[in-house]
Amino acid sequence: MFYRWRVGGKPAPGRGPPPASPRHCRPERAGRIRIAVRACGLNPADWANVGGLFADRLPPPPRGLGLEVSGIVDALGEGVEGVKVGDRVFGPVPHDGPTGGAAEHALMVTWAQLPEGVTDEQAAALPMASDTALHALDDLGVRPGEMLLVHGAGSTVGEAAVRLALHRGIRVIATAGPAKAGVLHEAGATVTDHGDGMAERVTALAAGRIDRALDATPTGGRADRPGEAGPNGGSLPTLIELTGDADRVLTISDFAAATELGTRTTQIDMRYDRLDEIARLGPVSKSVPGLELLA
């Protein structure tokens, strides 16, 4: 979901909250920049914040909404180097700041340059999903040439993981519903439905053992309620059976079941230390509806 702002100051009719005035959004602290927002991505993390996640650590409402943005730099804080006014950038907006990304202007402490050919909307979809997917693949330890099962590949993180894995030379079997199956197949994954009989279909497609499995489903547990396990362990028992080893399975959401079953996890702590790598992949990733991400 995006807010799209017209250059020149006025939001499109009927779209978005009241804009943040530049005079209330100044990069006075060292190391920050201010951008004129061109697109803002909204995702489940925003819903979780609105629902009370981190309420004990965030400033009291009203707070800004929108954690991911792209736009044009229009002011620099003290000591900022490597970027100038007029540059196109993308990245996260601190969720404890004076304004969120769904505004005319936003403050940023972490950013990367947009390569040519990447649209504002594509860039605003990149940070959270691709950052999580990158760290999940690294934390899982999957290597080029291995067979990776991405379960829940129709989710934003799942789709990003599929494309990043393929880019790294990893063979991928993806489970997804019909809405995303065609897109994932075009990207280069072997795709099967995630419904009944999934384990048998994956085994047949793999023609051997699945080396590692990534659980990207949002339905097992909830990232904002890590103490609540998914029913019957969600998908994790099946993924353990397919790989033969709980240590070869990683989940991004079902933390309680992972603790019980011994699988790996990736905490969604949004480190954003890979934005430059994500940006370099951006130009080859323009065909995915909604996410329009990585090849």
Coordinates of C-alpha atoms in Angstrom, one line a residue:
M1 CA 0.0 0.0 0.0
F2 CA 1.4 3.4 -0.9
Y3 CA 0.8 7.1 -0.4
R4 CA 1.9 9.0 -3.5
W5 CA 2.6 12.7 -3.2
R6 CA 2.8 15.1 -6.1
V7 CA 5.9 17.2 -6.4
G8 CA 5.0 20.7 -5.4
G9 CA 3.5 20.0 -2.0
K10 CA -0.2 19.0 -2.3
P11 CA -1.2 15.3 -1.7
A12 CA -3.4 13.6 -4.3
P13 CA -7.1 14.2 -3.6
G14 CA -8.4 11.9 -0.9
R15 CA -5.1 10.2 -0.3
G16 CA -3.2 10.3 2.9
P17 CA -3.1 12.1 6.2
P18 CA -2.3 15.9 6.7
P19 CA 1.2 16.6 5.5
A20 CA 4.1 17.4 7.9
S21 CA 5.3 21.0 7.5
P22 CA 9.0 21.3 6.7
R23 CA 9.5 23.7 9.6
H24 CA 8.3 20.9 12.0
C25 CA 10.5 18.4 10.3
R26 CA 14.1 19.7 10.4
P27 CA 17.2 17.6 10.4
E28 CA 18.8 19.5 13.2
R29 CA 20.5 16.5 14.7
A30 CA 23.8 15.4 13.1
G31 CA 23.6 12.5 10.6
R32 CA 20.0 13.0 9.5
I33 CA 18.5 14.1 6.2
R34 CA 15.1 15.4 5.3
I35 CA 13.4 14.3 2.1
A36 CA 10.4 15.4 0.2
V37 CA 8.4 12.2 0.1
R38 CA 7.4 10.8 -3.2
A39 CA 6.1 7.4 -2.1
C40 CA 5.5 5.7 1.3
G41 CA 5.0 2.0 1.9
L42 CA 2.6 0.8 4.6
N43 CA 2.8 -2.8 5.8
P44 CA 1.9 -5.0 8.7
A45 CA 4.5 -3.4 11.0
D46 CA 2.5 -0.2 10.8
W47 CA -0.6 -2.1 11.7
A48 CA 1.2 -3.6 14.7
N49 CA 2.4 -0.2 15.9
V50 CA -1.1 1.2 15.7
G51 CA -2.3 -1.9 17.6
G52 CA 0.0 -1.1 20.5
L53 CA 3.3 -2.9 19.7
F54 CA 6.2 -1.0 21.4
A55 CA 3.6 1.3 23.0
D56 CA 5.8 1.4 26.1
R57 CA 8.8 2.5 24.1
L58 CA 7.3 5.0 21.6
P59 CA 6.3 8.6 22.3
P60 CA 2.6 9.1 23.0
P61 CA 0.2 9.7 20.1
P62 CA -0.2 11.4 17.8
R63 CA 2.7 9.8 16.0
G64 CA 3.5 9.5 12.3
L65 CA 2.6 6.5 10.2
G66 CA 4.6 4.9 7.5
L67 CA 8.0 3.2 8.0
E68 CA 9.3 3.1 4.4
V69 CA 9.8 5.9 2.0
S70 CA 11.4 7.1 -1.1
G71 CA 11.9 10.7 -2.2
I72 CA 14.2 13.6 -2.9
V73 CA 16.7 15.0 -0.4
D74 CA 15.9 18.6 0.4
A75 CA 17.9 19.3 3.6
L76 CA 21.0 17.9 5.3
G77 CA 21.9 17.6 8.9
E78 CA 25.3 18.4 10.3
G79 CA 28.1 16.0 9.2
V80 CA 26.1 14.2 6.5
E81 CA 28.3 13.1 3.6
G82 CA 27.8 11.1 0.4
V83 CA 24.5 12.6 -0.4
K84 CA 23.3 16.0 -1.6
V85 CA 20.1 18.0 -1.9
G86 CA 18.3 16.8 -5.0
D87 CA 19.4 13.2 -4.8
R88 CA 16.8 10.4 -4.9
V89 CA 17.0 8.1 -1.9
F90 CA 15.0 5.4 -0.2
G91 CA 15.0 3.7 3.2
P92 CA 13.3 3.5 6.6
V93 CA 11.7 6.3 8.7
P94 CA 12.4 6.0 12.4
H95 CA 9.1 5.0 14.0
D96 CA 9.9 7.0 17.2
G97 CA 10.5 10.2 15.2
P98 CA 8.4 13.4 15.0
T99 CA 6.8 12.3 11.7
G100 CA 6.3 9.2 9.8
G101 CA 6.7 8.5 6.1
A102 CA 3.1 9.2 5.1
A103 CA 3.7 13.0 5.0
E104 CA 5.1 15.6 2.6
H105 CA 8.4 15.5 4.4
A106 CA 10.2 12.9 6.5
L107 CA 13.5 12.6 8.4
M108 CA 15.9 9.7 7.8
V109 CA 19.0 8.4 9.5
T110 CA 19.6 5.5 7.2
W111 CA 19.2 5.6 3.4
A112 CA 20.6 4.5 0.1
Q113 CA 20.7 6.1 -3.4
L114 CA 18.1 5.0 -5.9
P115 CA 19.6 3.6 -9.1
E116 CA 18.3 4.7 -12.4
G117 CA 15.2 2.7 -13.6
V118 CA 13.8 2.2 -10.1
T119 CA 10.5 4.0 -9.5
D120 CA 9.5 5.7 -6.3
E121 CA 6.9 3.1 -5.6
Q122 CA 9.3 0.2 -6.2
A123 CA 11.8 1.8 -3.9
A124 CA 9.3 2.3 -1.1
A125 CA 8.4 -1.4 -1.2
L126 CA 12.0 -2.5 -0.8
P127 CA 13.4 -1.8 2.7
M128 CA 11.4 -3.9 5.2
A129 CA 10.6 -7.0 3.1
S130 CA 14.0 -7.3 1.4
D131 CA 15.9 -6.5 4.6
T132 CA 14.1 -9.3 6.4
A133 CA 14.5 -11.7 3.5
L134 CA 18.3 -11.0 3.2
H135 CA 18.9 -11.6 6.9
A136 CA 16.7 -14.7 6.9
L137 CA 18.7 -16.3 4.0
D138 CA 21.9 -15.5 5.8
D139 CA 20.7 -16.7 9.2
L140 CA 19.5 -19.9 7.6
G141 CA 22.9 -20.5 6.0
V142 CA 21.6 -21.5 2.6
R143 CA 24.4 -21.8 -0.1
P144 CA 24.4 -21.6 -3.9
G145 CA 23.4 -24.8 -5.5
E146 CA 21.3 -25.9 -2.5
M147 CA 17.6 -26.6 -2.8
L148 CA 15.6 -24.1 -0.7
L149 CA 11.9 -24.4 0.1
V150 CA 10.3 -21.0 0.7
H151 CA 6.9 -21.7 2.3
G152 CA 4.5 -18.8 2.1
A153 CA 6.3 -17.3 -0.9
G154 CA 3.2 -15.3 -1.8
S155 CA 3.9 -13.0 1.2
T156 CA 6.1 -9.9 0.7
V157 CA 9.0 -11.4 2.6
G158 CA 8.6 -14.7 1.0
E159 CA 8.6 -13.3 -2.5
A160 CA 11.7 -11.2 -1.7
A161 CA 13.4 -14.3 -0.4
V162 CA 12.6 -16.3 -3.5
R163 CA 14.1 -13.6 -5.8
L164 CA 17.2 -13.0 -3.6
A165 CA 17.8 -16.7 -3.4
L166 CA 17.6 -17.2 -7.1
H167 CA 19.9 -14.2 -7.6
R168 CA 22.4 -16.0 -5.4
G169 CA 22.3 -19.2 -7.4
I170 CA 20.1 -21.1 -5.0
R171 CA 17.5 -23.5 -6.4
V172 CA 14.0 -22.6 -5.1
I173 CA 10.8 -24.5 -4.6
A174 CA 8.1 -22.0 -3.6
T175 CA 4.7 -22.6 -2.1
A176 CA 2.0 -20.0 -2.8
G177 CA -1.6 -19.6 -3.8
P178 CA -2.8 -18.9 -7.3
A179 CA -2.5 -15.1 -7.0
K180 CA 1.3 -15.2 -6.9
A181 CA 2.1 -18.6 -8.5
G182 CA 2.6 -17.1 -12.0
V183 CA 4.8 -14.3 -10.8
L184 CA 7.0 -16.7 -8.8
H185 CA 7.2 -19.1 -11.7
E186 CA 8.3 -16.3 -14.1
A187 CA 11.0 -15.3 -11.6
G188 CA 12.5 -18.8 -11.9
A189 CA 11.1 -20.8 -9.0
T190 CA 9.4 -24.1 -9.1
V191 CA 6.0 -23.4 -7.6
T192 CA 3.4 -25.6 -5.9
D193 CA 0.2 -24.9 -3.9
H194 CA 0.6 -24.7 -0.1
G195 CA -2.6 -26.6 0.6
D196 CA -3.3 -30.3 1.4
G197 CA -0.6 -32.6 0.0
M198 CA 2.0 -29.9 0.0
A199 CA 4.7 -32.1 1.5
E200 CA 4.2 -34.9 -1.0
R201 CA 4.3 -32.4 -4.0
V202 CA 7.4 -30.8 -2.7
T203 CA 9.2 -34.1 -2.2
A204 CA 8.3 -35.1 -5.8
L205 CA 9.5 -31.8 -7.2
A206 CA 12.7 -31.8 -5.3
A207 CA 13.6 -35.3 -6.5
G208 CA 15.6 -35.7 -3.3
R209 CA 16.0 -33.9 0.0
I210 CA 15.2 -30.3 0.6
D211 CA 18.4 -28.8 1.9
R212 CA 16.8 -25.9 3.8
A213 CA 13.4 -24.4 4.4
L214 CA 12.2 -20.9 5.1
D215 CA 8.8 -20.3 6.7
A216 CA 7.6 -16.9 5.5
T217 CA 3.9 -17.5 6.3
P218 CA 2.2 -14.9 8.4
T219 CA -0.4 -17.3 9.7
G220 CA 1.7 -19.6 11.9
G221 CA 2.4 -17.2 14.7
R222 CA 2.4 -13.4 14.9
A223 CA 5.6 -11.3 14.8
D224 CA 4.0 -8.8 17.1
R225 CA 2.9 -11.5 19.6
P226 CA 5.9 -13.9 19.7
G227 CA 4.6 -15.7 22.7
E228 CA 1.6 -17.0 20.8
A229 CA 2.4 -20.2 18.9
G230 CA 0.6 -21.1 15.7
P231 CA -1.9 -24.0 16.0
N232 CA -0.1 -27.4 16.1
G233 CA 3.2 -25.6 15.5
G234 CA 2.0 -24.0 12.3
S235 CA 4.0 -25.2 9.2
L236 CA 7.2 -26.0 11.1
P237 CA 6.7 -29.7 11.8
T238 CA 6.1 -30.3 8.0
L239 CA 9.2 -28.3 7.1
I240 CA 11.3 -30.2 9.6
E241 CA 10.1 -33.5 8.1
L242 CA 11.0 -32.3 4.6
T243 CA 14.5 -31.2 5.6
G244 CA 15.2 -33.9 8.1
D245 CA 16.6 -31.5 10.6
A246 CA 15.1 -28.7 12.7
D247 CA 18.3 -26.7 12.4
R248 CA 17.8 -26.5 8.6
V249 CA 14.4 -24.7 9.1
L250 CA 14.0 -21.0 9.8
T251 CA 10.8 -19.0 10.6
I252 CA 10.3 -15.3 10.5
S253 CA 7.1 -15.3 12.5
D254 CA 6.3 -18.4 14.6
F255 CA 8.8 -17.8 17.4
A256 CA 7.1 -19.7 20.1
A257 CA 6.8 -22.9 18.0
A258 CA 10.4 -22.4 16.9
T259 CA 11.5 -22.4 20.5
E260 CA 9.6 -25.6 21.2
L261 CA 10.7 -27.4 18.0
G262 CA 14.3 -26.2 17.8
T263 CA 14.2 -24.4 14.5
R264 CA 16.1 -21.2 13.6
T265 CA 14.5 -17.8 13.7
T266 CA 15.1 -14.3 12.3
Q267 CA 14.0 -11.6 14.5
I268 CA 12.4 -8.7 12.5
D269 CA 14.5 -6.0 14.1
M270 CA 15.0 -4.0 10.9
R271 CA 18.8 -3.6 10.9
Y272 CA 18.8 -2.0 7.5
D273 CA 22.5 -2.5 7.1
R274 CA 22.1 -4.0 3.6
L275 CA 20.3 -1.1 1.8
D276 CA 23.1 -0.5 -0.6
E277 CA 23.0 -4.2 -1.7
I278 CA 19.2 -4.0 -2.0
A279 CA 19.6 -0.8 -4.1
R280 CA 22.1 -2.5 -6.5
L281 CA 19.6 -5.3 -7.1
G282 CA 16.8 -2.8 -7.7
P283 CA 17.3 -2.2 -11.5
V284 CA 16.8 -5.8 -12.3
S285 CA 13.5 -6.1 -10.4
K286 CA 10.7 -4.2 -12.0
S287 CA 8.1 -6.8 -12.9
V288 CA 6.5 -7.8 -9.6
P289 CA 3.0 -6.5 -8.9
G290 CA 2.7 -4.9 -5.5
L291 CA 6.3 -5.6 -4.4
E292 CA 8.1 -5.1 -7.7
L293 CA 11.3 -6.2 -6.1
L294 CA 14.3 -8.3 -6.9
A295 CA 15.3 -10.6 -9.7

